[in-house]
Amino acid sequence: MLATTVLTRCVRLNSASQLRRSLQIGTRSVSNLVLKEADSSGVVTLKLNAPPVNALTRPLLSEISNSLHEIVTQVDLKKSESQAPLVNGVVLTSNLNHQFCAGLDLRELHHPDPEKLKDYLQLFLKTLRSLAALPIPTAAVYNGHALAGGAVLGMACERRFLFRGQPPKSQNGASYWVGLNETAIGLAIPPFLRELAHFVVNYPAEFDVYLEHGTVFQPDDAYKVGMVDDIDDELEQATAKAREWCLSESVQQPRDERMQAKLRARARLLKVLDDIDGQSNHLLESVLKPGFQQGLDARFKKSA
């Protein structure tokens, strides 16, 4: 039976012994918003656990960021400092049924204080960069809708695996939706998102049109354009494939060589994300426009 450890939210783990306890292979660690599971192969699964839709609230983003920090520190520990096996990969998925991640927390965007909003947007961008630059193989398993910022998180991973599930009240057999629908709610496309999309998709020029129109995709179309790399009818199989991919990638070449190759391949994307001020200001300007705020007014009034 797997041991269970309760972690205090947002505690920074400073010593090697604390890290071993927090990411001990073969255990399941539980925090409020991110469930962390590590198996004997050294693949760590992070499950987003913020009902109802895994909106990227400040606390959720902080826990994702802290989890990535713990993993990076564990990767960097020398064998002489830790008896725990190396971390060989990360799988990002959801603990909720039918929802991978709905994206940014719209409450943070609704008539915000500009400084507080900028702080929130920078937290999102820093978390995204940490995931994109993680020095081990990363894979996302979409076990529900992955939209806007949720799809962005998945695209920061190296591979994306989709479970072809069927949400409640789906029409005509529709499955989960995947896509960057920011423009559909009135946001302008920030430079980092265009760079990320061009890095991931199969047809960058054609995908620009999808970006401009906020297009979302069903599984087969998501696969065709490159939004996902694999589709499976069984969730357990999709998750197993993601873990197997991480493990196979971790043993194909020395860790340092693979990490350097990954950073070289993602150099343009990471350079754009390094401009935290510029990217957050671009988003801030878009959010503060009257048209966007009026759209949120209508959305919140409808859901009230």
XYZ file of C-alpha atoms in Angstrom:
304
model
C 0.000 0.000 0.000
C 1.275 3.480 -0.832
C 2.215 5.701 2.063
C 0.406 9.038 2.284
C 2.011 12.238 3.534
C 0.217 15.524 4.080
C 2.285 18.508 2.912
C 1.723 22.001 4.248
C 0.764 24.388 1.453
C 3.568 26.504 -0.009
C 6.307 25.311 2.377
C 9.725 25.551 0.771
C 11.738 22.401 1.399
C 15.354 23.290 2.074
C 17.182 20.136 3.105
C 17.896 16.945 1.205
C 16.097 14.904 3.872
C 12.958 17.040 3.486
C 13.088 16.570 -0.263
C 13.372 12.822 0.099
C 10.299 12.822 2.305
C 8.322 15.076 -0.046
C 9.079 13.178 -3.262
C 9.968 9.756 -1.939
C 9.635 7.250 -4.743
C 6.785 4.823 -4.216
C 4.652 7.245 -2.214
C 1.681 9.495 -2.760
C 1.941 13.014 -1.348
C -1.205 15.061 -0.886
C -1.554 18.834 -0.830
C -4.779 20.749 -1.161
C -4.535 21.513 -4.831
C -1.849 19.308 -6.384
C -1.584 15.563 -5.747
C 1.920 14.190 -6.270
C 2.544 10.511 -6.958
C 5.987 8.992 -7.546
C 6.498 5.394 -8.635
C 9.469 3.034 -8.547
C 10.532 4.053 -12.066
C 11.102 7.631 -10.942
C 8.215 9.185 -12.885
C 6.296 11.763 -10.842
C 2.636 12.442 -11.624
C 1.179 15.834 -10.710
C -2.626 15.864 -10.561
C -4.411 19.214 -10.529
C -7.115 19.082 -7.880
C -9.007 22.391 -7.784
C -12.740 21.735 -8.352
C -14.809 22.403 -10.260
C -12.672 23.091 -13.352
C -9.038 23.490 -12.195
C -9.069 27.223 -12.896
C -5.548 28.590 -12.434
C -6.070 30.495 -9.208
C -3.133 32.010 -7.349
C -3.028 29.122 -4.838
C -3.096 26.493 -7.610
C -0.363 28.243 -9.590
C 1.728 28.541 -6.420
C 1.377 24.838 -5.689
C 2.271 23.870 -9.260
C 5.306 26.150 -9.056
C 6.370 24.751 -5.682
C 5.967 21.184 -6.940
C 8.184 21.917 -9.945
C 10.761 23.552 -7.663
C 10.838 20.456 -5.453
C 11.306 18.220 -8.477
C 14.123 20.333 -9.916
C 15.896 20.320 -6.549
C 15.502 16.551 -6.322
C 16.927 16.162 -9.840
C 19.922 18.287 -8.861
C 20.738 16.367 -5.693
C 23.915 14.324 -5.955
C 23.606 10.592 -5.383
C 25.825 10.933 -2.318
C 23.228 13.263 -0.780
C 20.174 11.141 -1.433
C 19.372 7.444 -1.481
C 16.164 8.058 -3.418
C 16.145 7.107 -7.126
C 16.479 9.942 -9.624
C 13.348 11.631 -10.903
C 13.050 10.437 -14.494
C 10.046 12.388 -15.725
C 6.887 14.320 -14.898
C 3.319 13.625 -16.022
C 0.864 16.515 -15.605
C -2.810 15.576 -15.452
C -6.003 16.243 -13.499
C -7.642 14.566 -10.519
C -11.069 15.769 -11.697
C -13.473 14.020 -14.016
C -13.967 15.723 -17.386
C -11.735 18.745 -16.673
C -7.994 18.989 -17.280
C -7.784 22.760 -16.787
C -10.058 25.658 -17.743
C -7.277 28.268 -17.843
C -6.790 31.568 -16.038
C -9.059 32.479 -13.146
C -11.533 34.918 -14.681
C -12.210 36.416 -11.250
C -8.632 37.684 -11.246
C -9.270 39.361 -14.611
C -12.624 40.962 -13.735
C -12.251 44.703 -12.931
C -8.860 44.095 -11.345
C -6.380 46.259 -9.524
C -3.674 46.607 -12.212
C -0.743 45.893 -9.887
C -2.390 42.833 -8.372
C -3.326 41.598 -11.833
C 0.231 42.048 -13.095
C 1.505 40.049 -10.109
C -0.978 37.274 -10.926
C -0.053 37.207 -14.626
C 3.641 37.074 -13.782
C 3.011 34.128 -11.463
C 1.363 32.316 -14.375
C 4.214 33.148 -16.761
C 6.901 32.089 -14.280
C 5.117 28.792 -13.652
C 4.810 28.230 -17.405
C 8.512 28.897 -17.930
C 9.490 26.541 -15.118
C 7.458 23.780 -16.733
C 8.812 24.493 -20.218
C 12.419 24.393 -18.976
C 12.125 21.413 -16.624
C 15.368 19.408 -17.076
C 13.614 16.039 -17.385
C 11.013 14.625 -19.804
C 7.520 16.074 -19.366
C 4.150 14.877 -20.649
C 0.572 16.045 -20.186
C -2.428 13.717 -20.059
C -5.642 15.486 -20.998
C -8.368 13.612 -19.144
C -10.887 16.387 -19.690
C -11.329 19.735 -21.414
C -8.028 21.624 -21.908
C -8.822 25.188 -22.878
C -7.004 28.543 -22.998
C -4.415 28.636 -20.204
C -5.067 24.965 -19.515
C -4.026 24.044 -23.045
C -1.039 26.390 -22.648
C 0.150 24.382 -19.625
C -0.078 21.177 -21.627
C 1.763 22.721 -24.573
C 4.643 23.646 -22.271
C 5.173 19.903 -21.794
C 7.091 17.923 -24.416
C 4.296 15.482 -25.237
C 0.515 15.527 -24.893
C -1.675 12.440 -24.550
C -5.455 12.726 -24.817
C -8.097 10.468 -23.310
C -11.065 10.361 -25.685
C -13.641 10.598 -22.935
C -17.210 11.796 -23.176
C -18.297 14.632 -20.893
C -21.759 14.706 -19.316
C -24.541 15.969 -21.592
C -22.280 15.805 -24.644
C -24.059 16.245 -27.939
C -23.577 14.013 -30.985
C -20.945 11.968 -29.189
C -18.631 14.950 -28.682
C -15.507 14.317 -26.638
C -13.291 16.702 -24.690
C -12.322 20.006 -26.284
C -8.729 21.195 -26.646
C -7.748 24.644 -27.844
C -6.512 28.183 -27.384
C -9.748 30.129 -27.243
C -8.389 33.335 -25.690
C -9.656 35.519 -28.533
C -13.151 34.071 -28.110
C -13.365 35.862 -24.752
C -11.775 39.032 -26.093
C -8.093 38.651 -25.198
C -5.399 39.611 -27.668
C -2.844 36.909 -28.478
C 0.350 37.559 -26.483
C 3.708 36.961 -28.204
C 4.625 34.037 -25.943
C 1.452 32.186 -26.917
C 2.118 32.576 -30.624
C 5.702 31.373 -30.119
C 4.522 28.399 -28.066
C 1.886 27.460 -30.638
C 4.385 27.627 -33.493
C 6.780 25.448 -31.511
C 4.166 22.750 -30.958
C 1.800 22.578 -33.939
C 2.292 20.964 -37.338
C 1.175 23.873 -39.549
C 2.173 27.210 -37.943
C 0.868 29.438 -40.748
C -2.502 27.699 -40.809
C -2.632 27.640 -37.017
C -2.393 31.429 -36.920
C -5.920 31.477 -38.303
C -7.084 29.132 -35.540
C -5.447 31.393 -32.959
C -7.137 34.481 -34.310
C -10.544 32.795 -34.248
C -10.116 31.034 -30.885
C -10.716 27.628 -32.467
C -11.128 24.600 -30.210
C -10.740 21.034 -31.421
C -12.187 17.600 -30.917
C -9.599 14.809 -30.456
C -8.977 13.790 -34.077
C -8.618 17.372 -35.264
C -6.421 18.224 -32.272
C -4.152 15.378 -33.338
C -4.068 16.510 -36.961
C -2.933 20.042 -36.122
C -0.425 18.843 -33.518
C -2.181 19.979 -30.347
C -1.915 16.389 -29.064
C 0.513 13.590 -29.921
C -1.571 10.531 -29.038
C -5.230 9.648 -28.442
C -6.523 6.712 -26.440
C -9.983 5.432 -25.567
C -8.854 4.312 -22.097
C -7.582 6.779 -19.512
C -5.311 4.234 -17.851
C -3.738 3.445 -21.210
C -3.183 7.128 -22.023
C -1.537 7.654 -18.636
C 0.608 4.542 -19.026
C 1.800 5.722 -22.445
C 2.782 9.098 -20.997
C 4.774 7.491 -18.196
C 6.428 5.044 -20.591
C 7.391 7.910 -22.899
C 9.000 9.821 -20.034
C 10.918 6.771 -18.907
C 12.090 5.847 -22.416
C 13.274 9.420 -23.025
C 15.184 9.494 -19.734
C 17.345 6.490 -20.652
C 18.008 7.219 -24.339
C 20.909 9.585 -23.640
C 22.772 11.002 -20.634
C 20.598 13.345 -18.594
C 22.819 16.413 -19.052
C 23.011 15.922 -22.813
C 19.251 15.597 -23.116
C 18.676 18.655 -20.942
C 20.995 20.778 -23.067
C 19.327 19.551 -26.267
C 15.913 20.427 -24.831
C 17.049 23.927 -23.864
C 18.539 24.494 -27.307
C 15.337 23.385 -29.029
C 13.267 25.682 -26.796
C 15.685 28.627 -26.801
C 13.363 31.023 -28.694
C 10.364 30.139 -26.546
C 12.310 30.511 -23.304
C 13.766 33.831 -24.438
C 10.265 35.172 -25.011
C 9.114 33.871 -21.620
C 12.140 35.467 -19.955
C 10.618 38.841 -20.801
C 8.228 38.588 -17.862
C 7.521 42.319 -17.737
C 6.858 42.647 -21.454
C 4.608 39.590 -21.654
C 2.623 40.478 -18.536
C 2.188 44.081 -19.724
C 0.851 42.790 -23.047
C -1.726 40.653 -21.236
C -2.510 43.437 -18.761
C -3.281 45.916 -21.515
C -5.625 43.432 -23.170
C -7.453 42.561 -19.945
C -8.007 46.194 -18.973
C -9.703 47.119 -22.265
C -13.376 48.105 -21.789
C -14.568 45.566 -24.350
C -12.981 42.659 -22.486
C -14.358 43.827 -19.155
C -17.840 44.221 -20.626
C -17.632 40.658 -21.886
C -16.743 39.437 -18.407
C -19.585 41.521 -16.941
C -22.023 39.679 -19.199
C -20.457 36.307 -18.434
C -20.635 36.757 -14.659
C -24.160 38.172 -14.850
C -25.288 35.136 -16.809
C -23.747 32.706 -14.355
C -25.099 34.521 -11.276
